[in-house]
Structures are given as structure tokens and as C-alpha cells.
Coordinates of C-alpha atoms and ligand atoms in Angstrom, one line a residue:
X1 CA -176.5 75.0 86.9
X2 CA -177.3 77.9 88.7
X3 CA -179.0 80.8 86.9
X4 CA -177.9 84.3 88.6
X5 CA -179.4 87.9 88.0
X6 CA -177.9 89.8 90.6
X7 CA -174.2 90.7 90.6
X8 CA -174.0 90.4 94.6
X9 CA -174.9 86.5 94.1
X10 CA -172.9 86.5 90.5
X11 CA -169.5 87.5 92.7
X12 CA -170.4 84.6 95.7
X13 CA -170.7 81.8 93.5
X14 CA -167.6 82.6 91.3
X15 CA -166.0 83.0 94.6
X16 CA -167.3 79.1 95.8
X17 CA -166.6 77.9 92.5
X18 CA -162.9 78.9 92.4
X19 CA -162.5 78.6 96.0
X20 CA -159.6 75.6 95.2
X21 CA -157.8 77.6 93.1
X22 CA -160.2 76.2 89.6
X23 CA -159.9 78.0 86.9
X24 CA -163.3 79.8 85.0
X25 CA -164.0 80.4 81.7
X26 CA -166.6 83.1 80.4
X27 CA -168.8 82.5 77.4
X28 CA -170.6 86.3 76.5
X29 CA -173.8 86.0 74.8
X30 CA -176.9 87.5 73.4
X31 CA -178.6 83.9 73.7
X32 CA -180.6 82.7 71.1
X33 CA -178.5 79.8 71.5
X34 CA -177.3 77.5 68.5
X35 CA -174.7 74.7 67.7
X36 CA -171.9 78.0 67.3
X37 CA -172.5 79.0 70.5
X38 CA -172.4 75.2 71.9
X39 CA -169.1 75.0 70.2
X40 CA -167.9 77.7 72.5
X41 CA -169.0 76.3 75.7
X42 CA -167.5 72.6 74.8
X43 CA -163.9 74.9 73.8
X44 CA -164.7 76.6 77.0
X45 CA -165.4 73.5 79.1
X46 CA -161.8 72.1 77.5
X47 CA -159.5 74.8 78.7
X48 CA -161.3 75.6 82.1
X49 CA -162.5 74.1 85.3
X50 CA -165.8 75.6 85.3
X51 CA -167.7 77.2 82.8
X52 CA -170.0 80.6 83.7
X53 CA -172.3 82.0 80.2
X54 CA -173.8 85.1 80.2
X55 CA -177.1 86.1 78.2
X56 CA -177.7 89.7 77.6
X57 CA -179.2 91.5 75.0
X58 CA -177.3 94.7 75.2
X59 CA -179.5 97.6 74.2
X60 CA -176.2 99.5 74.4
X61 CA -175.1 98.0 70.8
X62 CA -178.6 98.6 68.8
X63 CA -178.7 101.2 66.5
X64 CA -182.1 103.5 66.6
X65 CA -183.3 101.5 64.0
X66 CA -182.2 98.1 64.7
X67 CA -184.6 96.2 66.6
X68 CA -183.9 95.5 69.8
X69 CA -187.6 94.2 71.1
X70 CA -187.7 91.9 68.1
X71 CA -184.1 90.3 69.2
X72 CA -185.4 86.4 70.0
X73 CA -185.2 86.1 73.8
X74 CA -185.8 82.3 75.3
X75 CA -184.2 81.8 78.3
X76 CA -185.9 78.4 79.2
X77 CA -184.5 77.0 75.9
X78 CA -181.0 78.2 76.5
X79 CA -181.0 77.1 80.1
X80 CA -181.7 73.7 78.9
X81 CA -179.1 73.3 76.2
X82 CA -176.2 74.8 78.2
X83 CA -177.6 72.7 81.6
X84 CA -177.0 69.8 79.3
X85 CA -173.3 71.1 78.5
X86 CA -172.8 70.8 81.9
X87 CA -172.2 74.5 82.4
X88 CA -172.1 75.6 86.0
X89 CA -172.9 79.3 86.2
X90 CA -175.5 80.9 83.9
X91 CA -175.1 84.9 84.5
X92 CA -178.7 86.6 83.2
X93 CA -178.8 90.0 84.6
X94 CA -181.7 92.5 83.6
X95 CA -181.0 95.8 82.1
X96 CA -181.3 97.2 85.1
X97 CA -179.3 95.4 86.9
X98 CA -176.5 96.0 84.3
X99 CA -177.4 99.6 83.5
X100 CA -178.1 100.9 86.9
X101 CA -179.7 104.5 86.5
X102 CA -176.9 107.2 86.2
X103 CA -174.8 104.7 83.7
X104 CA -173.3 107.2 81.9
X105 CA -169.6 105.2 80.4
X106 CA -168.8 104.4 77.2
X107 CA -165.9 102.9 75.9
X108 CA -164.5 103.5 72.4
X109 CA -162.2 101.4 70.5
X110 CA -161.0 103.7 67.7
X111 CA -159.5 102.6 64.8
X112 CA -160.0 98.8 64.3
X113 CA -164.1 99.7 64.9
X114 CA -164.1 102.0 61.9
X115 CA -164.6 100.2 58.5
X116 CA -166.5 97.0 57.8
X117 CA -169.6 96.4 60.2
X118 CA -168.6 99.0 62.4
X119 CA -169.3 101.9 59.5
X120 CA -173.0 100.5 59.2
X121 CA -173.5 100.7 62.4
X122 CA -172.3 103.5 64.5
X123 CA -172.0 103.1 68.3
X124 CA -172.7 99.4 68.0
X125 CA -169.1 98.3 69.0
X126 CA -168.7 100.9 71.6
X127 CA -172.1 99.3 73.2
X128 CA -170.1 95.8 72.9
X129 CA -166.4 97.3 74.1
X130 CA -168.4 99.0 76.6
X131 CA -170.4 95.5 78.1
X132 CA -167.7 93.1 77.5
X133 CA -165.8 95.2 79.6
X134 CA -168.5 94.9 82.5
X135 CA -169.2 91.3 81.9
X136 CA -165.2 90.6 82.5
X137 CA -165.0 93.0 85.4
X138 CA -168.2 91.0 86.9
X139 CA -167.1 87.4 86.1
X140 CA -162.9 87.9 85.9
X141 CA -162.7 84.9 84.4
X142 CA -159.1 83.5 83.3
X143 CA -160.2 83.3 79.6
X144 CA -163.4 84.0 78.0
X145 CA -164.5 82.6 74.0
X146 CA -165.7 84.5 71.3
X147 CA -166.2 83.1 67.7
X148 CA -164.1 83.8 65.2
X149 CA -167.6 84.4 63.2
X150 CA -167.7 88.1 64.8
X151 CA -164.1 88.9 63.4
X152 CA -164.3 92.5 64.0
X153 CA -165.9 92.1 67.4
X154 CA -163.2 89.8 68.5
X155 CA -160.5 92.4 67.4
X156 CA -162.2 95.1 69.2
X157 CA -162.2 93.4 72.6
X158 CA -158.9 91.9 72.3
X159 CA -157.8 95.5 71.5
X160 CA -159.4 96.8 74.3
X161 CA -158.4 94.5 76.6
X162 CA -154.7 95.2 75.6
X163 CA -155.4 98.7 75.5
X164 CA -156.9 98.9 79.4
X165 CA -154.3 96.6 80.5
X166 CA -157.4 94.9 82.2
X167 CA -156.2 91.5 84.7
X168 CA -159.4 89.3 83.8
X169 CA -159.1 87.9 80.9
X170 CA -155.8 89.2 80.0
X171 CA -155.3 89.9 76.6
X172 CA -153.6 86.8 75.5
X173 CA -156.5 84.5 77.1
X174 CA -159.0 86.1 74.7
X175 CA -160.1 83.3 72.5
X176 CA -161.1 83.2 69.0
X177 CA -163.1 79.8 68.2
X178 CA -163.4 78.7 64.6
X179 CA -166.6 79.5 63.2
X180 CA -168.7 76.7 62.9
X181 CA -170.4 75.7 59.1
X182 CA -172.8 73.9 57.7
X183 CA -172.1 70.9 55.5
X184 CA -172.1 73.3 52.4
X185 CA -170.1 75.6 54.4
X186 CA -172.6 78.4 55.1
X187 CA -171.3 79.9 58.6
X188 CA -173.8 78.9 61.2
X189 CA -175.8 82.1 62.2
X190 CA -179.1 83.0 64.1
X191 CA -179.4 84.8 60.6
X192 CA -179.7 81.6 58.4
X193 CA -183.4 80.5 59.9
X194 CA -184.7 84.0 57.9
X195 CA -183.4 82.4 55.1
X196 CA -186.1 81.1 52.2
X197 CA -185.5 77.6 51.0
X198 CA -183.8 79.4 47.6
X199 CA -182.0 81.8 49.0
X200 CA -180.9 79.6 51.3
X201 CA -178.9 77.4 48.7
X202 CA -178.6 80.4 46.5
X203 CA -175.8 81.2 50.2
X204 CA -173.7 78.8 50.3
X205 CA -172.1 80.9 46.9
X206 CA -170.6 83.3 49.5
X207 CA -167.4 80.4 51.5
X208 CA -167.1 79.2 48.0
X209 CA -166.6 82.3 46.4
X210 CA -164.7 83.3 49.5
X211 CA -162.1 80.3 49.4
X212 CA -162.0 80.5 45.8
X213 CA -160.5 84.3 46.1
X214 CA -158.3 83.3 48.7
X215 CA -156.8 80.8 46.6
X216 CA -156.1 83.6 43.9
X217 CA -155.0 86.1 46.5
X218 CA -152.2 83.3 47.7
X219 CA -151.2 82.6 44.2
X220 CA -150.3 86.2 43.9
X221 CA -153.0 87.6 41.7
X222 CA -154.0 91.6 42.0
X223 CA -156.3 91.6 45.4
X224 CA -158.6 94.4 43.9
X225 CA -159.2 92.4 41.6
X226 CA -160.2 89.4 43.0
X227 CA -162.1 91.2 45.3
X228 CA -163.8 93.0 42.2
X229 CA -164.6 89.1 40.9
X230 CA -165.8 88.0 44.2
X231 CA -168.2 90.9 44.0
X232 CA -169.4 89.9 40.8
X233 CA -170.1 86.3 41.6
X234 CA -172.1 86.8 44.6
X235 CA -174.3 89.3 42.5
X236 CA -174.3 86.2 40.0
X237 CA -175.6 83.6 42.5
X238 CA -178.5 85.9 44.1
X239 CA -177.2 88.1 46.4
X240 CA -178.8 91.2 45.9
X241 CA -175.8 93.4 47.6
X242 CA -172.7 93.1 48.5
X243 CA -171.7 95.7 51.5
X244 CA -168.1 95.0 51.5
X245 CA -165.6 92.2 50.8
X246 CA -162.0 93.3 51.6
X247 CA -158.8 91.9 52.9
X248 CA -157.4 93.6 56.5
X249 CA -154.6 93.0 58.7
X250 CA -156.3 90.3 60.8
X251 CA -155.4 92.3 64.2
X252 CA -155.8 96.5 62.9
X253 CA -158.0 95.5 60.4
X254 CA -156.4 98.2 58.2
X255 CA -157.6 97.5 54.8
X256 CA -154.6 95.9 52.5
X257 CA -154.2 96.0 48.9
X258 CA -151.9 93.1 49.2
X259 CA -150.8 90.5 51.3
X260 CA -147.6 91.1 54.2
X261 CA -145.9 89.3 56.4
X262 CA -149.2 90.0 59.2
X263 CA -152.2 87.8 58.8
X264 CA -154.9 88.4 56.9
X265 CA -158.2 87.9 56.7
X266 CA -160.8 88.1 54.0
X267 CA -164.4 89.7 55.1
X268 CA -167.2 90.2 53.3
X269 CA -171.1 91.4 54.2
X270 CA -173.8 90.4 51.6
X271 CA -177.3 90.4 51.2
X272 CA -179.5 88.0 50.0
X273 CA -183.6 88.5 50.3
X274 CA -183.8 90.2 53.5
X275 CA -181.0 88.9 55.5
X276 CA -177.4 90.3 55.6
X277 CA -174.9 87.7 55.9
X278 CA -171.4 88.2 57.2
X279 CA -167.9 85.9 57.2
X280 CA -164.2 85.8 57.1
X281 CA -161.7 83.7 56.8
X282 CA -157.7 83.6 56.7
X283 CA -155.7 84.4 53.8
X284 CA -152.0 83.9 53.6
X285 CA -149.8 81.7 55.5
X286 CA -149.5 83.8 58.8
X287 CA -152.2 82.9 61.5
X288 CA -153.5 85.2 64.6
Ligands
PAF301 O1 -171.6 88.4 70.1 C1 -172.5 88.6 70.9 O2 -173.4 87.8 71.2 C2 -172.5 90.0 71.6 O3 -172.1 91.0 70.8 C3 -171.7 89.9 72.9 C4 -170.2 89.7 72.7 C5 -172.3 88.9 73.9 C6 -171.8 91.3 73.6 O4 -173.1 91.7 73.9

């Protein structure tokens, strides 16, 4: 594997590695690496030649009082785990290197950004629209893989790509991998390690509760209700908040107040001891 932090060296050995006409797949990343993101270099490896994974922590999508310095940052690790996945290129660019001085662009998804995560946190998915964008202008890989954990983030770039018409990824090679669960079907996080012992069983309330709604939703009962109920029984197990927990058209994510002929998805946000929790799944019989 070869690790690259200059984008001069970045376009010579994507160049060399699809100099036979092989195909590349990107894997964006923050690092921190865990099973999930393995997952995505193993679906990556599967529908590409070569694989290439970026690591970046983006200061671009940190709020003023999110911390950016505390964001775990081991490179060594992560170089190990994805050497052993056989991945080829491993793209690690400094800050500088990404946001050379006089970076002054921002792009702004409107619309599917504005509810869920993206009203707690203002600017944070223009900061990912905005490096996504650079990371597929760098790389211009044929598809690049994004859990399906991030819903809204996933729904953001794929609008963006279609919106900027951009050539690498196109669109329709955006890929949305399952999110990956524990046995009790907690969805696998770097969140989940802040988790106490309790609280961490106390979690695995939120897919139950989750596929349990979804199951009243399909059988037709009133969605503001169920969502009302879900509420309730997350506040019941130990959560001490619930930010949200709605059902959206799975591609606008306009909020819906029943199901249509568009898929849907369920997400919900919810805090338990210190550590906000997010996931989504499905609802209805339309898929993305
Ligand atoms: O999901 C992440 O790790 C990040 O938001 C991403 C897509 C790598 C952009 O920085």
C-alpha cells in the first residue's frame, strides 16, 4: 500500500494504477477505523479493481464547539488494518495540503441538509459537500462507498453530485453500504466505545424500538403517532433525549406524515449518558 500526502504524487499513482484501463474505487474517511468502515473497503474491493481510502479529518465540517483536536487520529493503526484489506492507495493529505491558503469555496446543498443532523449542526454538511467534492475531483474514482449509517450525508453528496453534473463518481456510482450492527443490533459507531457498560445495553432499545415502529408504520397505523410511541419508549429504556425520530422521503428527506409510493426511511437521534446516537432504516416496500 502506498500512503500519499501530496496531490501531485496522489494523481501519478492513480494514473499507474489505472494505466490498463482498471477501474478504482474511493472509500472517504475520517479514520478512526472500525469493522463499518472495513465493510466498505471489502464492498469497495468487490465492485473495483483497485481500491484508494482517504483519511481526513475535515476541520471544514466542525462546528465552533465541536471538538476537532479531540477527534481520535491513528494513522499507524489504520494503515495496518486497511494494508491487511489489501487496499492499494491510502490518500492522507494535511490540512494544508487540502486547504491551501486563500481556500475560500464552499459548497451548499440546500434543502435535503436542512432538518435532522444538519439543523444541529450548521455548516457541517457544507464542510462535507464541500471536501467530498475535492476528494472526488483528486481521486475521480469510478464509484466511491459511503455507509448507509450517515443517511443524510449520503443524500447530500449524491444530491450534489447530481446537481454539479460532476464525471467522477457519477451520480449513479455513489454507493450506499448497509450499516453494519452488532449482534443486538446497535449500529456499529466510533460513538459506541463512550458508551458505559449500562448504557450500553440500555442502546440496543433504539433498532428495536426502531423496527418495531416500522412494523406499525407498514401496517398502516397513524405515523405521528408511532413516532410519538417510539419517543416514549426510548425515554423508557434510558435515553435521556431524543433529538428527533421522523420518517422522510429517503432521497429529499422531506419529512412525511405518511408513507408514498417513494422510499422511506425512518431516522432518529438520541441521547444516552453522554453520547448521541444516530440510525435509520427503511420503511415501506420501495428501496433507494
Ligand atoms: O463520514 C465521514 O467520515 C466524513 O464525513 C467524510 C465523508 C469522510 C467527509 O469528511
Amino acid at each position: 500500500m502506498q500512503t500519499i500526502t501530496r496531490l501531485d504524487m496522489l494523481r501519478n499513482n492513480v494514473a499507474w494504477l489505472r494505466r490498463d484501463g482498471a477501474t478504482l474505487a474511493l472509500v472517504p474517511t475520517m479514520g478512526a477505523l472500525h469493522e463499518g468502515h472495513l465493510t466498505l473497503v471489502r464492498e469497495a474491493r468487490r465492485r473495483a479493481d483497485h481500491v484508494c481510502v482517504s483519511i481526513f479529518v475535515n476541520p471544514m465540517q466542525f462546528g465552533p464547539n465541536e471538538d476537532l483536536d479531540a477527534y481520535p487520529r491513528q494513522l499507524e493503526a489504520d494503515s495496518a488494518l486497511l494494508e491487511a484489506e489489501g487496499v492499494e492507495l491510502l490518500w492522507a493529505p494535511s490540512v494544508e495540503e487540502m486547504y491551501p491558503g486563500g481556500f475560500a469555496t464552499s459548497i451548499s446543498v440546500a434543502g435535503v441538509t436542512e432538518n435532522f443532523c444538519g439543523a444541529d449542526r450548521p455548516g457541517h454538511f457544507d464542510g462535507v459537500a464541500t471536501v467530498v467534492c475535492k476528494l472526488f475531483n483528486q481521486v475521480r474514482p469510478d464509484i466511491a462507498c459511503f455507509g448507509e449509517k450517515d443517511w443524510q450525508q449520503l443524500a447530500t453528496i449524491r444530491r450534489m453530485a447530481r446537481d454539479l453534473d460532476l464525471p467522477a463518481p457519477m451520480a449513479g456510482s455513489i454507493v450506499g453500504i448497509p450499516t453494519v450492527r452488532e449482534a443486538d443490533g446497535l449500529a456499529m459507531s466510533s460513538r459506541n466505545r463512550y458508551l458505559t457498560p449500562e448504557d450500553r445495553a440500555a442502546a440496543a432499545a433504539l433498532p428495536r424500538a426502531m423496527r418495531d415502529a416500522i412494523g406499525r408504520i407498514e401496517a398502516g397505523e397513524s405515523v405521528s403517532a408511532t413516532l410519538t410511541a417510539l419517543k416514549d419508549r426510548l425515554t423508557e429504556a434510558g435515553f435521556t433525549s431524543v433529538d428527533y425520530a421522523d420518517l422522510a422521503d429517503a432521497d429529499s428527506l422531506r419529512p412525511l406524515t405518511a408513507l408514498a409510493a417513494t422510499p422511506a426511511r425512518l431516522l432518529v437521534a438520541a441521547r444516552i449518558g453522554g453520547t448521541r446516537l444516530i440510525d435509520n432504516m427503511a420503511v415501506g416496500a420501495a428501496t433507494v
